[in-house]
Amino acid sequence: MTELEELVLTPDERARGVRVDGVMFGMDWSGEETPGELAAFVAGRVRAFGVDPVGVDTGGLYRAAEADPTPSRGDFPVRQLDHLSAVLAELGCTLAVRESGTDTYELLVAATGEGELTGLTHEDLPVRAWGSAPEETLISLNCPDCAQMLVWQLPPGETPAGEHCECGTPLFDAAGGPLPGVTLHD
């Protein structure tokens, strides 16, 4: 049994053979399909751990978003995740995200008390606390000359120093900074 299973599954779930995937919530980067799904998932997981899900609600965020027309697509889910992460910390739990390399948030709720999530994986992919720094840096851009999309997934501390596009266009300087005319994707 992995440490992750002990953190995200209740003893009863482990005894019944529930898999980690069975307690994971997937949400597209642009948000929930139905308002309230994420909060309901988080509340259900907190209840499974025997904790009253006080404050696990995103209704206030939806009302605030209606009054604030400035958020871009994809901003609201981040606000939800930030809010729920803070609420869960007060309840002795942690909102975790599995780094699958897709544009979907794969979310778990872990019973952590005061502990931190570090060094966890699920199916060989990193799992980290929401809001913590990812173990790898993802850099993407379109070549300014040929428009080819290029992506680098780098370990901590590594940069794309001196990288070129396949067409030969230099993209990064010796320190890893983008050269003039190179725009990184957000």
PDB file of C-alpha atoms in Angstrom:
ATOM      1  CA  MET A   1       0.000   0.000   0.000  1.00  0.00           C
ATOM      2  CA  THR A   2       1.337   3.407  -0.913  1.00  0.00           C
ATOM      3  CA  GLU A   3       1.380   6.405   1.369  1.00  0.00           C
ATOM      4  CA  LEU A   4      -1.024   8.151  -1.026  1.00  0.00           C
ATOM      5  CA  GLU A   5      -3.645   5.416  -0.540  1.00  0.00           C
ATOM      6  CA  GLU A   6      -3.377   5.817   3.223  1.00  0.00           C
ATOM      7  CA  LEU A   7      -3.943   9.573   2.891  1.00  0.00           C
ATOM      8  CA  VAL A   8      -6.801   9.668   0.380  1.00  0.00           C
ATOM      9  CA  LEU A   9      -8.744   6.506   1.285  1.00  0.00           C
ATOM     10  CA  THR A  10     -10.524   5.741   4.539  1.00  0.00           C
ATOM     11  CA  PRO A  11      -9.699   2.454   6.307  1.00  0.00           C
ATOM     12  CA  ASP A  12     -13.069   1.090   5.143  1.00  0.00           C
ATOM     13  CA  GLU A  13     -12.373   2.083   1.535  1.00  0.00           C
ATOM     14  CA  ARG A  14      -8.967   0.393   1.683  1.00  0.00           C
ATOM     15  CA  ALA A  15     -10.571  -2.774   3.142  1.00  0.00           C
ATOM     16  CA  ARG A  16     -13.118  -2.802   0.298  1.00  0.00           C
ATOM     17  CA  GLY A  17     -10.381  -2.412  -2.317  1.00  0.00           C
ATOM     18  CA  VAL A  18     -11.405   1.059  -3.501  1.00  0.00           C
ATOM     19  CA  ARG A  19      -8.740   2.437  -5.800  1.00  0.00           C
ATOM     20  CA  VAL A  20      -7.310   5.937  -5.647  1.00  0.00           C
ATOM     21  CA  ASP A  21      -8.951   6.633  -9.021  1.00  0.00           C
ATOM     22  CA  GLY A  22     -12.312   5.984  -7.333  1.00  0.00           C
ATOM     23  CA  VAL A  23     -11.889   9.036  -5.115  1.00  0.00           C
ATOM     24  CA  MET A  24     -10.432  11.399  -7.725  1.00  0.00           C
ATOM     25  CA  PHE A  25     -12.360  14.305  -9.254  1.00  0.00           C
ATOM     26  CA  GLY A  26     -11.548  15.475 -12.767  1.00  0.00           C
ATOM     27  CA  MET A  27     -12.316  19.030 -13.794  1.00  0.00           C
ATOM     28  CA  ASP A  28     -11.443  20.690 -17.092  1.00  0.00           C
ATOM     29  CA  TRP A  29      -9.165  23.742 -16.817  1.00  0.00           C
ATOM     30  CA  SER A  30     -12.121  25.935 -17.777  1.00  0.00           C
ATOM     31  CA  GLY A  31     -14.308  24.799 -14.877  1.00  0.00           C
ATOM     32  CA  GLU A  32     -17.032  22.511 -13.655  1.00  0.00           C
ATOM     33  CA  GLU A  33     -19.689  21.132 -15.955  1.00  0.00           C
ATOM     34  CA  THR A  34     -22.308  21.932 -13.304  1.00  0.00           C
ATOM     35  CA  PRO A  35     -21.826  24.603 -10.607  1.00  0.00           C
ATOM     36  CA  GLY A  36     -21.265  23.054  -7.205  1.00  0.00           C
ATOM     37  CA  GLU A  37     -19.797  19.722  -8.384  1.00  0.00           C
ATOM     38  CA  LEU A  38     -16.335  20.458  -7.035  1.00  0.00           C
ATOM     39  CA  ALA A  39     -17.590  21.617  -3.635  1.00  0.00           C
ATOM     40  CA  ALA A  40     -19.863  18.564  -3.391  1.00  0.00           C
ATOM     41  CA  PHE A  41     -16.931  16.265  -4.164  1.00  0.00           C
ATOM     42  CA  VAL A  42     -14.716  17.944  -1.552  1.00  0.00           C
ATOM     43  CA  ALA A  43     -17.493  17.905   1.069  1.00  0.00           C
ATOM     44  CA  GLY A  44     -18.124  14.207   0.400  1.00  0.00           C
ATOM     45  CA  ARG A  45     -14.455  13.329   0.840  1.00  0.00           C
ATOM     46  CA  VAL A  46     -14.207  15.347   4.048  1.00  0.00           C
ATOM     47  CA  ARG A  47     -17.297  13.572   5.407  1.00  0.00           C
ATOM     48  CA  ALA A  48     -15.734  10.222   4.462  1.00  0.00           C
ATOM     49  CA  PHE A  49     -12.862  11.107   6.811  1.00  0.00           C
ATOM     50  CA  GLY A  50     -15.360  11.852   9.591  1.00  0.00           C
ATOM     51  CA  VAL A  51     -14.920  15.615   9.465  1.00  0.00           C
ATOM     52  CA  ASP A  52     -17.769  18.139   9.274  1.00  0.00           C
ATOM     53  CA  PRO A  53     -17.292  19.993   5.957  1.00  0.00           C
ATOM     54  CA  VAL A  54     -17.790  23.438   7.484  1.00  0.00           C
ATOM     55  CA  GLY A  55     -17.064  26.134   4.891  1.00  0.00           C
ATOM     56  CA  VAL A  56     -16.767  23.714   1.965  1.00  0.00           C
ATOM     57  CA  ASP A  57     -18.879  25.785  -0.384  1.00  0.00           C
ATOM     58  CA  THR A  58     -18.156  27.774  -3.517  1.00  0.00           C
ATOM     59  CA  GLY A  59     -21.505  29.557  -3.803  1.00  0.00           C
ATOM     60  CA  GLY A  60     -19.986  32.811  -2.571  1.00  0.00           C
ATOM     61  CA  LEU A  61     -17.321  32.599  -5.249  1.00  0.00           C
ATOM     62  CA  TYR A  62     -19.964  32.173  -7.951  1.00  0.00           C
ATOM     63  CA  ARG A  63     -21.876  35.212  -6.660  1.00  0.00           C
ATOM     64  CA  ALA A  64     -18.666  37.278  -6.566  1.00  0.00           C
ATOM     65  CA  ALA A  65     -17.746  36.169 -10.110  1.00  0.00           C
ATOM     66  CA  GLU A  66     -21.108  37.362 -11.420  1.00  0.00           C
ATOM     67  CA  ALA A  67     -20.290  40.850 -10.128  1.00  0.00           C
ATOM     68  CA  ASP A  68     -16.731  40.765 -11.522  1.00  0.00           C
ATOM     69  CA  PRO A  69     -16.760  40.524 -15.320  1.00  0.00           C
ATOM     70  CA  THR A  70     -12.947  40.719 -15.616  1.00  0.00           C
ATOM     71  CA  PRO A  71     -11.831  37.100 -14.986  1.00  0.00           C
ATOM     72  CA  SER A  72     -10.592  35.285 -18.050  1.00  0.00           C
ATOM     73  CA  ARG A  73     -11.711  31.792 -18.952  1.00  0.00           C
ATOM     74  CA  GLY A  74      -9.911  29.392 -16.625  1.00  0.00           C
ATOM     75  CA  ASP A  75      -9.458  31.941 -13.803  1.00  0.00           C
ATOM     76  CA  PHE A  76     -12.535  30.888 -11.844  1.00  0.00           C
ATOM     77  CA  PRO A  77     -11.472  27.251 -11.292  1.00  0.00           C
ATOM     78  CA  VAL A  78      -8.191  28.499  -9.821  1.00  0.00           C
ATOM     79  CA  ARG A  79     -10.128  30.745  -7.426  1.00  0.00           C
ATOM     80  CA  GLN A  80     -12.277  27.757  -6.420  1.00  0.00           C
ATOM     81  CA  LEU A  81      -9.254  25.541  -5.851  1.00  0.00           C
ATOM     82  CA  ASP A  82      -7.447  28.245  -3.850  1.00  0.00           C
ATOM     83  CA  HIS A  83     -10.542  28.762  -1.672  1.00  0.00           C
ATOM     84  CA  LEU A  84     -11.167  25.063  -1.082  1.00  0.00           C
ATOM     85  CA  SER A  85      -7.491  24.446  -0.357  1.00  0.00           C
ATOM     86  CA  ALA A  86      -7.589  27.065   2.417  1.00  0.00           C
ATOM     87  CA  VAL A  87     -10.827  25.646   3.856  1.00  0.00           C
ATOM     88  CA  LEU A  88      -9.436  22.107   3.804  1.00  0.00           C
ATOM     89  CA  ALA A  89      -6.276  23.198   5.625  1.00  0.00           C
ATOM     90  CA  GLU A  90      -8.457  24.396   8.503  1.00  0.00           C
ATOM     91  CA  LEU A  91     -10.171  20.977   8.532  1.00  0.00           C
ATOM     92  CA  GLY A  92      -6.907  19.003   8.677  1.00  0.00           C
ATOM     93  CA  CYS A  93      -7.054  17.968   5.029  1.00  0.00           C
ATOM     94  CA  THR A  94      -5.169  18.876   1.874  1.00  0.00           C
ATOM     95  CA  LEU A  95      -6.410  19.450  -1.649  1.00  0.00           C
ATOM     96  CA  ALA A  96      -4.030  17.589  -3.952  1.00  0.00           C
ATOM     97  CA  VAL A  97      -3.593  17.576  -7.703  1.00  0.00           C
ATOM     98  CA  ARG A  98      -2.182  14.764  -9.808  1.00  0.00           C
ATOM     99  CA  GLU A  99       0.197  16.169 -12.418  1.00  0.00           C
ATOM    100  CA  SER A 100      -0.969  14.225 -15.481  1.00  0.00           C
ATOM    101  CA  GLY A 101       0.354  16.691 -18.046  1.00  0.00           C
ATOM    102  CA  THR A 102      -3.132  17.406 -19.407  1.00  0.00           C
ATOM    103  CA  ASP A 103      -5.389  20.438 -19.122  1.00  0.00           C
ATOM    104  CA  THR A 104      -7.602  18.609 -16.610  1.00  0.00           C
ATOM    105  CA  TYR A 105      -7.316  19.120 -12.873  1.00  0.00           C
ATOM    106  CA  GLU A 106      -7.188  15.620 -11.341  1.00  0.00           C
ATOM    107  CA  LEU A 107      -8.037  16.299  -7.704  1.00  0.00           C
ATOM    108  CA  LEU A 108      -7.848  14.340  -4.481  1.00  0.00           C
ATOM    109  CA  VAL A 109      -8.584  15.195  -0.864  1.00  0.00           C
ATOM    110  CA  ALA A 110      -6.051  13.840   1.619  1.00  0.00           C
ATOM    111  CA  ALA A 111      -6.400  13.583   5.381  1.00  0.00           C
ATOM    112  CA  THR A 112      -3.090  15.119   6.399  1.00  0.00           C
ATOM    113  CA  GLY A 113      -3.628  16.817   9.747  1.00  0.00           C
ATOM    114  CA  GLU A 114      -0.742  19.242  10.004  1.00  0.00           C
ATOM    115  CA  GLY A 115       1.473  17.236   7.624  1.00  0.00           C
ATOM    116  CA  GLU A 116       2.524  18.165   4.127  1.00  0.00           C
ATOM    117  CA  LEU A 117       2.221  16.189   0.920  1.00  0.00           C
ATOM    118  CA  THR A 118       5.657  15.565  -0.505  1.00  0.00           C
ATOM    119  CA  GLY A 119       7.130  12.996  -2.827  1.00  0.00           C
ATOM    120  CA  LEU A 120       3.837  11.255  -3.624  1.00  0.00           C
ATOM    121  CA  THR A 121       2.940   9.639  -6.931  1.00  0.00           C
ATOM    122  CA  HIS A 122      -0.012   7.842  -8.470  1.00  0.00           C
ATOM    123  CA  GLU A 123       0.611   5.612 -11.482  1.00  0.00           C
ATOM    124  CA  ASP A 124       4.108   7.117 -11.749  1.00  0.00           C
ATOM    125  CA  LEU A 125       2.799  10.693 -11.964  1.00  0.00           C
ATOM    126  CA  PRO A 126       3.502  13.251  -9.221  1.00  0.00           C
ATOM    127  CA  VAL A 127       0.785  14.223  -6.752  1.00  0.00           C
ATOM    128  CA  ARG A 128       1.281  17.507  -4.921  1.00  0.00           C
ATOM    129  CA  ALA A 129      -0.658  19.812  -2.660  1.00  0.00           C
ATOM    130  CA  TRP A 130      -2.623  22.451  -4.570  1.00  0.00           C
ATOM    131  CA  GLY A 131      -0.670  25.695  -4.478  1.00  0.00           C
ATOM    132  CA  SER A 132       2.716  24.055  -3.928  1.00  0.00           C
ATOM    133  CA  ALA A 133       5.391  24.379  -6.566  1.00  0.00           C
ATOM    134  CA  PRO A 134       5.310  21.640  -9.189  1.00  0.00           C
ATOM    135  CA  GLU A 135       8.295  19.346  -9.263  1.00  0.00           C
ATOM    136  CA  GLU A 136       8.806  20.070 -12.956  1.00  0.00           C
ATOM    137  CA  THR A 137       8.497  23.238 -14.991  1.00  0.00           C
ATOM    138  CA  LEU A 138       6.447  23.186 -18.174  1.00  0.00           C
ATOM    139  CA  ILE A 139       7.460  25.691 -20.854  1.00  0.00           C
ATOM    140  CA  SER A 140       5.635  26.025 -24.158  1.00  0.00           C
ATOM    141  CA  LEU A 141       5.790  28.433 -27.062  1.00  0.00           C
ATOM    142  CA  ASN A 142       5.237  28.742 -30.781  1.00  0.00           C
ATOM    143  CA  CYS A 143       8.371  29.345 -32.806  1.00  0.00           C
ATOM    144  CA  PRO A 144       8.338  32.971 -34.030  1.00  0.00           C
ATOM    145  CA  ASP A 145       9.636  31.865 -37.452  1.00  0.00           C
ATOM    146  CA  CYS A 146       7.835  28.622 -38.357  1.00  0.00           C
ATOM    147  CA  ALA A 147       4.973  28.684 -35.783  1.00  0.00           C
ATOM    148  CA  GLN A 148       5.710  25.111 -34.620  1.00  0.00           C
ATOM    149  CA  MET A 149       4.539  24.527 -31.037  1.00  0.00           C
ATOM    150  CA  LEU A 150       7.400  23.478 -28.763  1.00  0.00           C
ATOM    151  CA  VAL A 151       7.139  22.144 -25.202  1.00  0.00           C
ATOM    152  CA  TRP A 152       9.789  21.447 -22.554  1.00  0.00           C
ATOM    153  CA  GLN A 153       9.117  19.649 -19.272  1.00  0.00           C
ATOM    154  CA  LEU A 154      12.129  20.420 -17.099  1.00  0.00           C
ATOM    155  CA  PRO A 155      13.230  19.189 -13.674  1.00  0.00           C
ATOM    156  CA  PRO A 156      13.695  21.784 -10.901  1.00  0.00           C
ATOM    157  CA  GLY A 157      16.562  24.151 -11.542  1.00  0.00           C
ATOM    158  CA  GLU A 158      16.986  23.235 -15.204  1.00  0.00           C
ATOM    159  CA  THR A 159      16.410  25.808 -17.957  1.00  0.00           C
ATOM    160  CA  PRO A 160      16.056  25.554 -21.743  1.00  0.00           C
ATOM    161  CA  ALA A 161      19.357  27.426 -22.146  1.00  0.00           C
ATOM    162  CA  GLY A 162      20.479  27.653 -25.753  1.00  0.00           C
ATOM    163  CA  GLU A 163      17.491  25.734 -27.148  1.00  0.00           C
ATOM    164  CA  HIS A 164      16.614  26.128 -30.831  1.00  0.00           C
ATOM    165  CA  CYS A 165      13.577  25.203 -32.896  1.00  0.00           C
ATOM    166  CA  GLU A 166      13.931  22.362 -35.403  1.00  0.00           C
ATOM    167  CA  CYS A 167      13.884  25.057 -38.094  1.00  0.00           C
ATOM    168  CA  GLY A 168      17.086  26.464 -36.575  1.00  0.00           C
ATOM    169  CA  THR A 169      15.632  29.560 -34.908  1.00  0.00           C
ATOM    170  CA  PRO A 170      17.357  30.292 -31.561  1.00  0.00           C
ATOM    171  CA  LEU A 171      14.764  30.564 -28.775  1.00  0.00           C
ATOM    172  CA  PHE A 172      16.619  30.939 -25.447  1.00  0.00           C
ATOM    173  CA  ASP A 173      19.808  32.657 -24.396  1.00  0.00           C
ATOM    174  CA  ALA A 174      22.627  30.953 -22.459  1.00  0.00           C
ATOM    175  CA  ALA A 175      20.884  31.678 -19.140  1.00  0.00           C
ATOM    176  CA  GLY A 176      17.584  30.157 -20.294  1.00  0.00           C
ATOM    177  CA  GLY A 177      15.741  33.416 -20.886  1.00  0.00           C
ATOM    178  CA  PRO A 178      13.564  33.769 -23.992  1.00  0.00           C
ATOM    179  CA  LEU A 179      15.210  35.724 -26.799  1.00  0.00           C
ATOM    180  CA  PRO A 180      13.492  38.833 -28.246  1.00  0.00           C
ATOM    181  CA  GLY A 181      10.460  37.864 -30.294  1.00  0.00           C
ATOM    182  CA  VAL A 182       9.871  34.637 -28.342  1.00  0.00           C
ATOM    183  CA  THR A 183       6.614  34.646 -26.400  1.00  0.00           C
ATOM    184  CA  LEU A 184       6.007  31.910 -23.824  1.00  0.00           C
ATOM    185  CA  HIS A 185       2.498  30.551 -23.333  1.00  0.00           C
ATOM    186  CA  ASP A 186       0.902  31.318 -19.965  1.00  0.00           C
TER     187      ASP A 186
END
